[in-house]
Coordinates of C-alpha atoms in Angstrom, one line a residue:
Chain A
M23 CA -11.9 -23.4 22.6
T24 CA -15.7 -24.1 24.4
A25 CA -18.3 -22.1 23.2
W26 CA -18.1 -21.4 27.5
Q27 CA -14.5 -20.0 27.3
R28 CA -15.0 -18.0 24.0
I29 CA -18.0 -16.6 26.4
K30 CA -15.3 -15.6 28.9
A31 CA -12.3 -14.4 27.0
N32 CA -15.4 -12.1 25.3
L33 CA -15.7 -10.3 28.5
R34 CA -12.2 -10.0 29.3
V35 CA -12.0 -7.9 25.9
V36 CA -15.3 -6.1 26.9
F37 CA -13.4 -5.4 30.8
M38 CA -9.9 -4.6 28.4
A39 CA -11.9 -2.3 26.5
F40 CA -13.6 -0.1 29.3
E41 CA -10.5 0.3 31.4
I42 CA -8.5 1.5 28.2
E43 CA -11.3 3.3 26.6
L44 CA -11.4 4.8 30.9
R45 CA -7.2 5.1 31.1
Q46 CA -7.0 7.5 27.9
S47 CA -9.6 9.4 28.8
F48 CA -8.5 10.2 31.8
T49 CA -5.2 11.4 30.2
D50 CA -7.3 13.9 27.3
A51 CA -8.3 17.0 29.3
F52 CA -10.8 17.9 26.9
V53 CA -12.5 14.8 28.1
L54 CA -12.0 15.4 31.7
F55 CA -13.1 18.7 30.7
G56 CA -16.6 17.5 30.1
I57 CA -16.7 14.6 32.4
I58 CA -16.2 17.6 35.1
V59 CA -16.1 21.0 34.8
Q60 CA -19.0 21.2 32.7
P61 CA -21.4 18.8 34.1
T62 CA -21.2 20.7 37.4
I63 CA -21.6 24.0 35.3
V64 CA -24.6 22.4 34.5
A65 CA -26.3 20.9 37.4
F66 CA -25.1 24.9 39.0
M67 CA -28.0 26.2 36.1
A68 CA -30.5 23.4 36.6
L69 CA -30.7 23.7 40.2
W70 CA -30.5 26.6 40.8
M71 CA -33.7 27.4 38.5
L72 CA -35.2 24.4 39.6
K73 CA -35.2 25.5 43.5
D74 CA -38.6 26.9 43.9
Q75 CA -40.3 24.1 41.8
V76 CA -41.8 20.8 43.5
A77 CA -39.4 18.4 44.3
N78 CA -40.8 16.0 42.0
Y79 CA -40.5 18.5 38.4
A80 CA -37.0 19.3 39.6
I81 CA -36.4 15.3 39.7
F82 CA -38.1 15.0 36.6
V83 CA -36.0 17.6 34.9
V84 CA -32.4 16.3 36.5
V85 CA -33.2 12.9 35.6
G86 CA -34.1 14.6 31.4
S87 CA -30.5 16.4 31.2
A88 CA -28.8 13.0 32.9
M89 CA -30.3 10.8 30.2
T90 CA -29.7 14.0 27.8
G91 CA -26.2 14.0 28.7
L92 CA -26.1 10.1 28.8
W93 CA -27.1 9.9 24.9
T94 CA -24.8 12.7 23.6
T95 CA -21.9 11.4 25.4
L96 CA -22.5 7.7 23.4
L97 CA -23.1 9.2 20.6
F98 CA -20.1 12.0 20.3
Q99 CA -17.5 10.4 22.3
G100 CA -18.6 7.0 21.7
G101 CA -18.6 7.9 18.0
N102 CA -15.9 9.9 18.1
S103 CA -13.5 6.9 19.6
I104 CA -14.7 5.0 16.6
T105 CA -13.0 7.3 14.1
G106 CA -10.2 8.6 16.7
E107 CA -9.3 4.3 16.3
R108 CA -9.7 5.1 12.8
W109 CA -7.4 8.4 12.5
T110 CA -4.7 6.4 14.6
G111 CA -4.6 3.3 13.0
T112 CA -6.1 1.2 15.4
L113 CA -8.8 0.2 14.0
E114 CA -7.4 -2.2 11.9
P115 CA -5.7 -4.6 14.1
L116 CA -9.1 -4.7 16.0
S117 CA -11.3 -5.7 13.2
C118 CA -8.9 -8.1 12.2
A119 CA -8.1 -9.5 15.6
P120 CA -9.5 -13.0 16.9
A121 CA -12.2 -11.2 20.0
P122 CA -15.3 -9.7 17.9
L123 CA -15.4 -5.6 17.3
R124 CA -18.4 -5.6 18.4
A125 CA -16.9 -7.1 21.9
V126 CA -14.4 -4.0 21.8
V127 CA -17.1 -1.2 21.2
S128 CA -19.2 -2.6 24.0
G129 CA -16.5 -2.4 26.2
K130 CA -16.5 1.0 24.8
L131 CA -19.7 2.4 25.6
L132 CA -19.8 0.7 28.9
A133 CA -17.1 3.1 29.8
N134 CA -18.5 6.3 28.0
I135 CA -21.3 5.8 29.9
T136 CA -19.8 4.7 33.1
Q137 CA -17.7 7.9 33.1
S138 CA -21.2 10.2 31.7
L139 CA -23.2 8.7 34.8
L140 CA -21.0 8.7 37.7
S141 CA -19.9 12.5 36.4
L142 CA -23.6 13.3 36.3
I143 CA -24.7 11.8 39.7
C144 CA -21.7 13.2 41.4
C145 CA -22.2 16.8 40.1
Y146 CA -26.2 16.5 41.1
T147 CA -25.6 15.8 44.3
F148 CA -22.2 18.0 45.0
I149 CA -24.3 21.4 43.9
S150 CA -27.7 20.3 45.8
L151 CA -26.0 19.7 49.0
I152 CA -23.8 23.3 48.6
M153 CA -27.3 24.7 47.7
G154 CA -29.7 23.1 50.3
L155 CA -32.2 21.9 47.6
P156 CA -32.3 17.9 47.7
L157 CA -33.1 15.6 45.6
T158 CA -35.5 12.7 46.4
I159 CA -36.0 9.6 43.8
A160 CA -39.0 8.2 45.1
N161 CA -38.3 4.9 44.5
P162 CA -34.5 4.2 44.9
G163 CA -35.0 0.5 44.2
L164 CA -36.4 0.2 41.2
F165 CA -34.9 4.3 40.0
A166 CA -31.3 1.4 40.7
G167 CA -32.6 -1.6 39.2
S168 CA -33.6 1.5 35.9
I169 CA -30.0 2.6 35.8
V170 CA -28.4 -1.1 35.2
L171 CA -30.9 -2.1 32.7
T172 CA -30.5 1.6 31.2
V173 CA -26.5 1.3 31.0
V174 CA -27.7 -2.4 29.1
A175 CA -30.3 -1.0 26.9
F176 CA -27.9 1.8 25.8
I177 CA -25.0 -1.0 25.4
A178 CA -27.5 -2.2 22.6
F179 CA -28.6 1.1 20.9
G180 CA -25.0 2.4 20.5
L181 CA -23.4 -1.4 19.2
I182 CA -26.1 -0.4 16.2
I183 CA -24.9 3.3 16.2
G184 CA -21.2 2.2 16.4
S185 CA -21.8 -0.1 13.7
L186 CA -22.6 2.9 11.8
F187 CA -19.3 4.5 12.1
I188 CA -17.0 1.3 11.5
L189 CA -18.3 1.9 7.8
N190 CA -17.9 5.3 6.9
P191 CA -16.0 8.5 8.8
D192 CA -18.7 10.5 7.1
V193 CA -21.1 9.3 9.2
Q194 CA -19.6 12.4 12.0
R195 CA -21.8 14.4 9.8
F196 CA -25.1 13.3 10.7
Q197 CA -24.1 13.1 14.8
N198 CA -26.3 16.2 16.0
G199 CA -29.2 15.4 13.6
L200 CA -28.8 11.4 15.5
E201 CA -28.7 13.9 19.2
F202 CA -31.6 15.7 18.5
V203 CA -34.3 12.7 17.2
V204 CA -33.2 10.9 20.0
Y205 CA -34.1 13.1 22.8
I206 CA -37.1 14.0 21.0
F207 CA -38.7 11.3 20.5
S208 CA -37.7 9.1 24.2
G209 CA -38.9 11.6 25.7
F210 CA -36.1 12.8 28.1
L211 CA -37.6 16.2 28.3
F212 CA -41.0 16.4 27.5
P213 CA -42.9 13.5 27.3
I214 CA -44.3 12.5 24.1
A215 CA -47.6 12.7 24.5
L216 CA -46.6 16.4 23.3
L217 CA -46.0 15.5 19.6
P218 CA -48.0 14.3 17.3
M219 CA -49.8 10.7 17.1
W220 CA -48.0 9.2 14.5
T221 CA -44.2 9.8 15.9
T222 CA -45.6 6.5 18.7
P223 CA -44.1 3.7 17.0
F224 CA -40.8 5.7 16.8
S225 CA -40.4 6.2 20.1
Y226 CA -42.2 2.6 21.0
I227 CA -39.2 1.2 19.2
L228 CA -36.3 3.0 21.0
T229 CA -34.3 2.0 24.1
P230 CA -34.2 5.0 25.2
Y231 CA -37.5 6.1 25.2
W232 CA -38.6 2.5 27.8
A233 CA -35.5 3.6 29.8
A234 CA -37.0 8.0 30.1
R235 CA -39.8 6.5 30.9
A236 CA -38.8 3.8 33.8
L237 CA -36.0 6.2 34.8
H238 CA -38.9 9.1 35.5
A239 CA -41.9 6.9 36.8
A240 CA -39.1 5.5 39.4
S241 CA -37.4 8.9 40.6
S242 CA -40.6 10.8 40.6
G243 CA -42.9 8.3 42.4
T244 CA -45.1 9.3 39.4
G245 CA -45.6 5.6 37.7
S246 CA -46.5 2.7 39.1
D247 CA -44.4 -0.4 39.9
G248 CA -46.1 -2.1 37.5
E249 CA -45.6 0.3 34.4
I250 CA -41.6 0.5 35.8
Y251 CA -41.8 -3.3 35.4
F252 CA -43.4 -3.5 31.7
C253 CA -41.0 -0.9 30.9
W254 CA -38.2 -3.1 32.4
A255 CA -39.5 -6.1 30.2
M256 CA -39.7 -3.6 27.0
L257 CA -36.0 -2.6 28.1
I258 CA -34.3 -6.2 28.1
V259 CA -36.5 -7.3 24.9
F260 CA -35.7 -4.4 22.8
S261 CA -31.8 -4.5 24.2
I262 CA -32.2 -8.3 23.1
L263 CA -33.2 -7.4 19.5
Y264 CA -30.7 -4.9 19.4
A265 CA -28.2 -7.3 20.2
I266 CA -29.0 -9.1 17.7
V267 CA -29.1 -7.0 14.7
S268 CA -26.1 -5.7 16.2
K269 CA -24.7 -9.0 15.3
F270 CA -25.3 -9.1 11.6
L271 CA -24.8 -5.6 11.7
F272 CA -21.3 -5.3 12.6
K273 CA -21.0 -8.6 10.3
S274 CA -21.7 -6.9 7.4
I275 CA -20.5 -3.7 8.0
L276 CA -17.3 -5.0 8.6
R277 CA -17.3 -6.6 5.4
K278 CA -18.8 -3.8 3.1
A279 CA -15.6 -1.4 5.2
R280 CA -13.2 -4.6 3.8
E281 CA -14.4 -4.3 0.4
D282 CA -14.5 0.1 0.1
A283 CA -10.7 -0.3 2.3
T284 CA -12.4 2.5 4.5
L285 CA -11.1 0.9 7.9
N286 CA -8.0 3.0 7.2
M287 CA -7.8 7.0 7.0
Q288 CA -5.8 6.7 4.3
Chain B
M10 CA 1.6 -27.2 0.9
S11 CA 2.6 -23.4 0.5
A12 CA 2.8 -21.7 3.9
I13 CA 0.9 -18.6 1.9
E14 CA -0.1 -19.7 -1.8
V15 CA -1.0 -16.0 -4.2
I16 CA -3.3 -16.8 -7.4
N17 CA -4.2 -14.1 -9.0
L18 CA -5.0 -12.0 -7.0
Q19 CA -6.5 -8.8 -7.8
R20 CA -7.6 -5.0 -6.1
E21 CA -9.5 -1.9 -7.5
F22 CA -10.6 0.7 -5.8
Q23 CA -13.0 3.4 -6.7
T24 CA -12.7 7.0 -6.2
T25 CA -14.5 10.2 -7.8
I26 CA -13.5 13.7 -9.7
G27 CA -14.7 16.4 -10.3
V28 CA -16.9 18.8 -8.0
F29 CA -20.1 19.0 -9.9
N30 CA -20.2 16.6 -12.5
R31 CA -18.6 13.5 -10.1
K32 CA -17.8 10.6 -11.9
K33 CA -16.3 7.7 -10.6
K34 CA -13.0 6.5 -11.8
I35 CA -11.4 2.9 -11.1
V36 CA -8.5 2.8 -10.4
P37 CA -6.3 -0.5 -10.0
A38 CA -4.0 -1.4 -7.3
V39 CA -3.1 -4.7 -7.9
K40 CA -3.7 -6.3 -11.6
G41 CA -3.2 -10.4 -10.7
I42 CA -0.1 -11.0 -9.1
S43 CA 0.8 -15.1 -8.6
F44 CA 3.0 -16.5 -5.7
E45 CA 3.6 -18.7 -3.6
I46 CA 6.0 -19.5 -0.1
A47 CA 7.5 -22.3 1.3
G48 CA 6.7 -22.4 5.7
G49 CA 9.6 -20.9 7.1
E50 CA 10.6 -18.8 3.9
L51 CA 11.4 -14.7 3.8
F52 CA 10.3 -13.7 1.3
G53 CA 10.1 -10.6 -0.1
L54 CA 8.0 -8.1 -1.9
L55 CA 9.7 -5.3 -3.9
G56 CA 8.7 -1.8 -5.2
P57 CA 8.7 1.2 -5.5
N58 CA 5.8 3.7 -4.3
G59 CA 2.5 3.0 -5.0
A60 CA 2.7 -0.4 -6.4
G61 CA 0.7 -2.4 -5.2
K62 CA 3.0 -3.6 -2.0
T63 CA 0.8 -2.5 1.0
T64 CA -2.5 -3.8 -0.9
S65 CA -1.0 -6.9 -1.0
V66 CA -0.1 -7.3 2.6
K67 CA -3.7 -5.8 3.3
M68 CA -5.5 -8.3 1.5
L69 CA -3.7 -11.2 2.9
T70 CA -4.0 -9.9 6.2
T71 CA -7.9 -10.0 5.4
L72 CA -8.0 -6.1 6.3
L73 CA -9.4 -5.7 2.3
I74 CA -11.3 -8.4 0.3
P75 CA -10.2 -8.8 -3.2
T76 CA -11.8 -8.0 -6.3
G77 CA -10.0 -10.7 -8.3
G78 CA -8.1 -13.5 -7.8
T79 CA -7.8 -15.7 -4.2
A80 CA -4.9 -16.4 -1.6
K81 CA -4.7 -18.6 0.7
I82 CA -2.8 -19.0 3.8
L83 CA -2.0 -22.0 5.6
G84 CA -4.3 -24.0 3.2
L85 CA -6.9 -20.9 4.4
D86 CA -8.9 -18.8 2.2
I87 CA -8.1 -15.1 3.5
V88 CA -11.7 -14.3 2.0
N89 CA -13.9 -17.3 3.1
D90 CA -12.1 -18.4 5.8
A91 CA -10.8 -14.8 7.5
E92 CA -11.4 -15.6 11.0
A93 CA -9.7 -18.4 11.1
V94 CA -6.8 -16.7 9.3
R95 CA -6.3 -14.4 11.8
P96 CA -5.3 -15.9 15.0
R97 CA -2.3 -17.4 13.0
I98 CA -1.1 -14.5 11.5
G99 CA 0.8 -11.3 12.5
F100 CA 1.7 -8.2 10.6
I101 CA 3.0 -5.2 11.2
F102 CA 2.6 -1.4 8.8
G103 CA 5.2 0.8 8.7
G104 CA 5.0 3.7 10.2
E105 CA 3.8 5.2 13.8
R106 CA 0.3 4.4 13.5
G107 CA -1.3 1.2 15.2
L108 CA -0.4 2.2 18.5
Y109 CA -2.3 3.9 21.4
W110 CA 0.3 6.8 22.6
R111 CA -1.1 7.7 25.7
L112 CA -0.8 4.6 26.7
N113 CA 2.3 2.8 27.8
A114 CA 4.2 0.0 26.0
T115 CA 2.7 -3.0 28.9
D116 CA -0.7 -1.5 28.3
N117 CA -1.0 -1.6 25.1
L118 CA 0.6 -5.5 24.6
R119 CA -1.9 -6.1 27.4
Y120 CA -4.8 -5.2 25.8
F121 CA -3.7 -7.1 22.3
A122 CA -3.3 -10.1 24.0
S123 CA -6.7 -10.1 25.5
L124 CA -7.8 -9.4 21.4
Y125 CA -6.0 -12.7 20.5
Y126 CA -7.7 -14.3 23.8
L127 CA -4.6 -14.9 25.1
D128 CA -4.9 -16.1 28.8
P129 CA -3.9 -14.2 31.5
A130 CA -1.3 -16.2 32.8
V131 CA 0.3 -16.5 29.2
S132 CA 0.2 -12.8 28.4
K133 CA 1.9 -12.1 31.9
K134 CA 5.0 -14.2 30.9
R135 CA 4.8 -13.8 27.2
I136 CA 4.7 -9.8 27.2
P137 CA 7.5 -9.3 29.4
Y138 CA 9.3 -11.7 27.4
L139 CA 8.6 -9.6 23.8
L140 CA 9.5 -6.7 25.6
E141 CA 12.4 -7.5 26.5
M142 CA 13.4 -9.6 22.8
V143 CA 12.6 -5.9 21.5
G144 CA 14.4 -4.4 23.5
L145 CA 11.8 -2.1 25.5
T146 CA 12.2 -3.6 29.4
D147 CA 13.7 -0.5 30.3
R148 CA 11.1 1.5 29.1
A149 CA 7.5 -0.6 29.5
D150 CA 6.1 1.9 32.0
E151 CA 6.5 4.9 29.7
K152 CA 3.2 6.3 27.7
V153 CA 4.5 4.8 23.6
E154 CA 4.0 9.1 22.8
G155 CA 7.2 9.8 23.6
Y156 CA 9.4 6.9 22.1
S157 CA 11.4 7.3 18.8
R158 CA 9.8 6.0 16.1
G159 CA 12.6 2.9 16.1
M160 CA 10.5 2.0 19.4
R161 CA 7.3 2.9 18.6
Q162 CA 7.8 0.0 15.3
R163 CA 10.1 -2.7 17.3
L164 CA 6.6 -2.6 20.0
H165 CA 4.1 -3.0 16.9
I166 CA 7.0 -6.6 16.1
A167 CA 6.1 -6.8 20.0
R168 CA 2.5 -6.6 19.4
A169 CA 2.2 -8.9 16.3
L170 CA 4.3 -12.0 18.1
L171 CA 2.2 -12.0 21.1
H172 CA -0.1 -14.5 19.9
D173 CA 3.2 -17.1 18.4
P174 CA 1.7 -16.6 14.9
E175 CA 3.2 -18.9 12.1
V176 CA 3.2 -16.9 9.2
L177 CA 4.6 -12.4 9.4
F178 CA 3.6 -9.6 7.4
L179 CA 6.2 -7.4 8.3
D180 CA 5.2 -4.3 5.7
E181 CA 7.7 -1.5 5.2
P182 CA 9.3 -1.9 8.5
T183 CA 11.8 -0.1 8.4
M184 CA 10.3 2.4 7.0
G185 CA 11.7 6.3 8.3
L186 CA 14.3 4.2 11.2
D187 CA 17.7 6.0 11.5
P188 CA 20.3 3.6 10.6
V189 CA 21.2 2.5 13.9
G190 CA 17.4 1.5 14.3
A191 CA 16.6 -0.4 10.9
R192 CA 19.8 -2.9 12.2
E193 CA 18.6 -4.3 14.9
L194 CA 15.3 -4.8 13.3
R195 CA 17.0 -6.2 10.7
Q196 CA 18.2 -8.1 13.0
T197 CA 14.6 -8.7 15.3
V198 CA 13.7 -10.3 11.9
R199 CA 16.4 -12.5 11.2
N200 CA 15.8 -13.5 14.7
L201 CA 12.4 -14.8 13.5
Q202 CA 13.6 -16.3 10.7
D203 CA 15.7 -18.9 12.8
E204 CA 12.3 -19.0 14.7
K205 CA 11.0 -21.0 11.0
K206 CA 8.2 -18.2 11.1
T207 CA 7.2 -17.9 7.7
I208 CA 7.4 -13.6 6.5
L209 CA 6.3 -11.5 4.0
L210 CA 8.4 -9.0 4.5
T211 CA 7.4 -5.8 1.9
T212 CA 10.9 -3.2 1.2
H213 CA 12.1 -0.3 -1.4
Y214 CA 16.0 -0.5 0.0
M215 CA 17.3 -3.2 -2.4
F216 CA 19.8 -3.6 0.6
E217 CA 17.8 -5.3 3.0
A218 CA 15.7 -7.4 0.9
D219 CA 19.1 -8.5 -0.5
A220 CA 20.4 -9.5 3.1
L221 CA 17.6 -11.0 4.4
C222 CA 15.6 -12.4 1.9
Q223 CA 15.3 -15.7 0.6
R224 CA 13.7 -15.3 -2.3
V225 CA 12.1 -12.2 -3.7
A226 CA 9.2 -10.5 -6.0
V227 CA 9.6 -7.1 -7.8
I228 CA 6.0 -5.5 -8.6
N229 CA 5.7 -2.8 -10.4
K230 CA 2.8 -0.7 -11.6
G231 CA -0.2 -3.6 -9.7
E232 CA 1.8 -6.5 -11.7
I233 CA 5.0 -9.0 -10.4
V234 CA 7.5 -8.0 -13.0
A235 CA 10.1 -10.5 -11.5
M236 CA 10.8 -13.2 -8.6
D237 CA 13.3 -14.8 -8.1
T238 CA 16.4 -15.4 -5.3
P239 CA 18.6 -12.0 -4.9
S240 CA 21.4 -13.5 -6.8
K241 CA 19.9 -14.9 -9.6
L242 CA 17.9 -11.2 -10.2
K243 CA 21.2 -9.9 -10.1
D244 CA 22.8 -12.4 -12.3
S245 CA 20.4 -10.5 -14.5
V246 CA 21.6 -7.4 -14.7
N247 CA 25.2 -9.4 -15.5
D248 CA 25.8 -7.9 -19.1
L249 CA 25.6 -3.8 -17.4
S250 CA 27.8 -2.2 -16.2
V251 CA 26.7 1.1 -13.4
V252 CA 29.0 4.5 -13.7
E253 CA 28.7 6.8 -11.1
I254 CA 29.6 10.6 -11.7
E255 CA 29.5 13.2 -9.0
V256 CA 28.2 16.5 -10.4
F257 CA 27.7 19.7 -9.3
G258 CA 23.9 21.2 -10.1
I259 CA 23.2 19.1 -13.0
P260 CA 20.1 20.1 -15.4
P261 CA 16.9 18.3 -15.9
E262 CA 17.5 18.5 -19.3
T263 CA 21.4 17.1 -19.0
V264 CA 19.6 14.2 -17.3
E265 CA 16.8 13.3 -20.2
K266 CA 19.8 14.4 -22.7
I267 CA 21.9 11.2 -21.0
K268 CA 18.6 8.7 -21.1
T269 CA 18.9 9.2 -25.0
L270 CA 22.3 7.5 -25.9
S271 CA 22.0 4.4 -27.2
M272 CA 24.8 3.2 -24.7
V273 CA 22.6 3.7 -21.7
E274 CA 20.0 2.1 -20.3
N275 CA 18.7 3.6 -18.0
V276 CA 19.4 6.9 -15.7
S277 CA 18.8 8.0 -12.6
V278 CA 20.3 11.0 -9.8
E279 CA 20.2 10.5 -6.1
D280 CA 21.0 14.2 -4.1
R281 CA 24.1 13.5 -1.8
D282 CA 24.2 16.9 0.4
Q283 CA 26.3 19.3 -2.2
L284 CA 25.9 17.6 -4.9
Q285 CA 24.3 14.8 -6.5
L286 CA 25.4 11.3 -8.0
L287 CA 24.5 10.5 -11.4
L288 CA 24.5 6.7 -12.2
V289 CA 24.3 5.9 -15.9
H290 CA 23.2 1.7 -16.2
T291 CA 25.3 1.0 -19.8
S292 CA 26.8 -2.0 -21.2
K293 CA 29.8 -0.2 -22.2
G294 CA 31.6 -0.5 -18.9
A295 CA 34.0 2.4 -18.2
E296 CA 34.0 3.1 -22.4
A297 CA 31.0 4.9 -21.6
I298 CA 32.4 7.0 -19.5
P299 CA 34.5 9.9 -22.0
L300 CA 31.4 10.5 -24.0
L301 CA 29.1 11.4 -20.8
I302 CA 32.0 13.3 -19.3
S303 CA 30.9 15.4 -23.0
E304 CA 27.6 15.6 -22.4
L305 CA 27.9 17.3 -18.7
N306 CA 30.5 20.2 -20.4
G307 CA 30.4 22.7 -18.2
L308 CA 29.7 20.8 -14.7
K309 CA 31.7 20.7 -12.0
L310 CA 32.4 17.5 -11.5
G311 CA 34.2 14.9 -8.5
K312 CA 34.8 11.5 -8.3
V313 CA 33.8 9.5 -11.6
T314 CA 33.8 5.7 -10.8
T315 CA 32.1 2.2 -12.2
R316 CA 31.0 -1.0 -10.6
E317 CA 29.7 -4.3 -10.6
P318 CA 25.5 -4.1 -10.6
T319 CA 23.9 -4.7 -7.1
L320 CA 20.1 -5.9 -6.5
E321 CA 19.5 -2.2 -6.5
D322 CA 20.4 -2.4 -10.5
A323 CA 18.7 -5.1 -11.1
Y324 CA 15.2 -3.4 -9.7
V325 CA 16.0 0.1 -11.5
R326 CA 16.2 -2.2 -14.8
L327 CA 12.6 -4.0 -13.8
V328 CA 10.8 -1.1 -12.9
G329 CA 12.1 0.8 -15.4
G330 CA 14.1 3.9 -13.7
E331 CA 11.6 4.8 -11.5

């Protein structure tokens, strides 16, 4: 198999995993509640509270809450789907198939992110129309570009997190802790300038931070185009870096899981 | 060159005991097994639960890394060449896990076909062919959650054959199936053998190994205790006869007492609805019956017969009545 054929075959695996994850989600009533009912309630409450605020403040909160939703979906749905594979006994055949497990996990993450993003966009648009509260995006072109890079960056970040779930099901215990750490250090709900100075380097190495900054700047119009492009560059650099790290991480973690016999729930 | 070559393969598991003062404990599951399987051979690995059969198969399918010894599949090392081994093997593990229950059979197979890099044009033809082969064509569009255990097991076989592997590992494929389902599955295994696949089958059903396998290895407590053709293993118990006595409500202490009789080599009890079948391995044949009946004095008895030993009796002798 040539390198180009392998890339094509791996992309096919990513899209197949994407399709399978979505099909499975749409047959699960709990997941449907999480992506339709719950976001509608949250969007309604958020926009009700923000109806008297200035427009760019409202969009800041909406984008921030969308980012938290995205990260929570990635962490919980993505992580739990790997644990679910372990419970159903499918992690073993996935792990020793010729296709890299990273391709499968990427497809699953893409499905989780797409699902979360579409649900949030639809819910906020629907509720804002009902309430007659327009959510104006200052720079739609840069906002759309930022969303695409955010999806890529979250997949790359999710690959690092996902590999930990493959190592051991006990990682689930730390899910809540991980959820809030990223909320805070990525500036989803408030600027990181409010945090102590020494925490800033942690924020800079997190792709969700650059994603949040780009999306906030593009949506509220509070940042220059140059600042948004800089965030894009950082998103691309860190996404590549994460992808490279995840390749080695998956290799060593899969070996460790085969040594420790943790691919199956005994 | 052998299709499968196993040399002194070992696997230990680490576990912890205690709550506050936790201590690590090493549990040996496979203690240095060695065997070779020729290309196109159907080889059986027999043993009781916990003997190390599944652990051995998991090592050979690259799912577990051995703690000692080596093994080669088609000349490729299972640890160092794991990525090269994987496209050339197929495996199924007994039970119902390992499938996506909320998807139908076709979607399950489409997914795994992509994982094995099957060209979409190839998988478009291969999937209906395999569904036909395992008798699932009519139910292919139904969710797996509605399938019987036998249907799921047959879908497992279809999954394992998607990429047309040269070597197949079947770990207790008929476990939990009804007699008809088990018979159909055995026929599928025979068909695979006709296609010259190399097959390693693990089972604890002796008649299954007897009917299917060209050679068998008996594994007990992580060690191979015998390896030969089924007929030669049966020959090893030619000196024995088996006395079968139907008895109602035999107490465990009576069984223990019979075990201590000098002419008795092994005793086992099988539950048969209202009664138990006492199986006694003895070198005395029918001569042992009067003494055995005297030991069962006071108990209601049914039929008493003697028969020639089977592969199962050879197995019982090898694994010590377990």
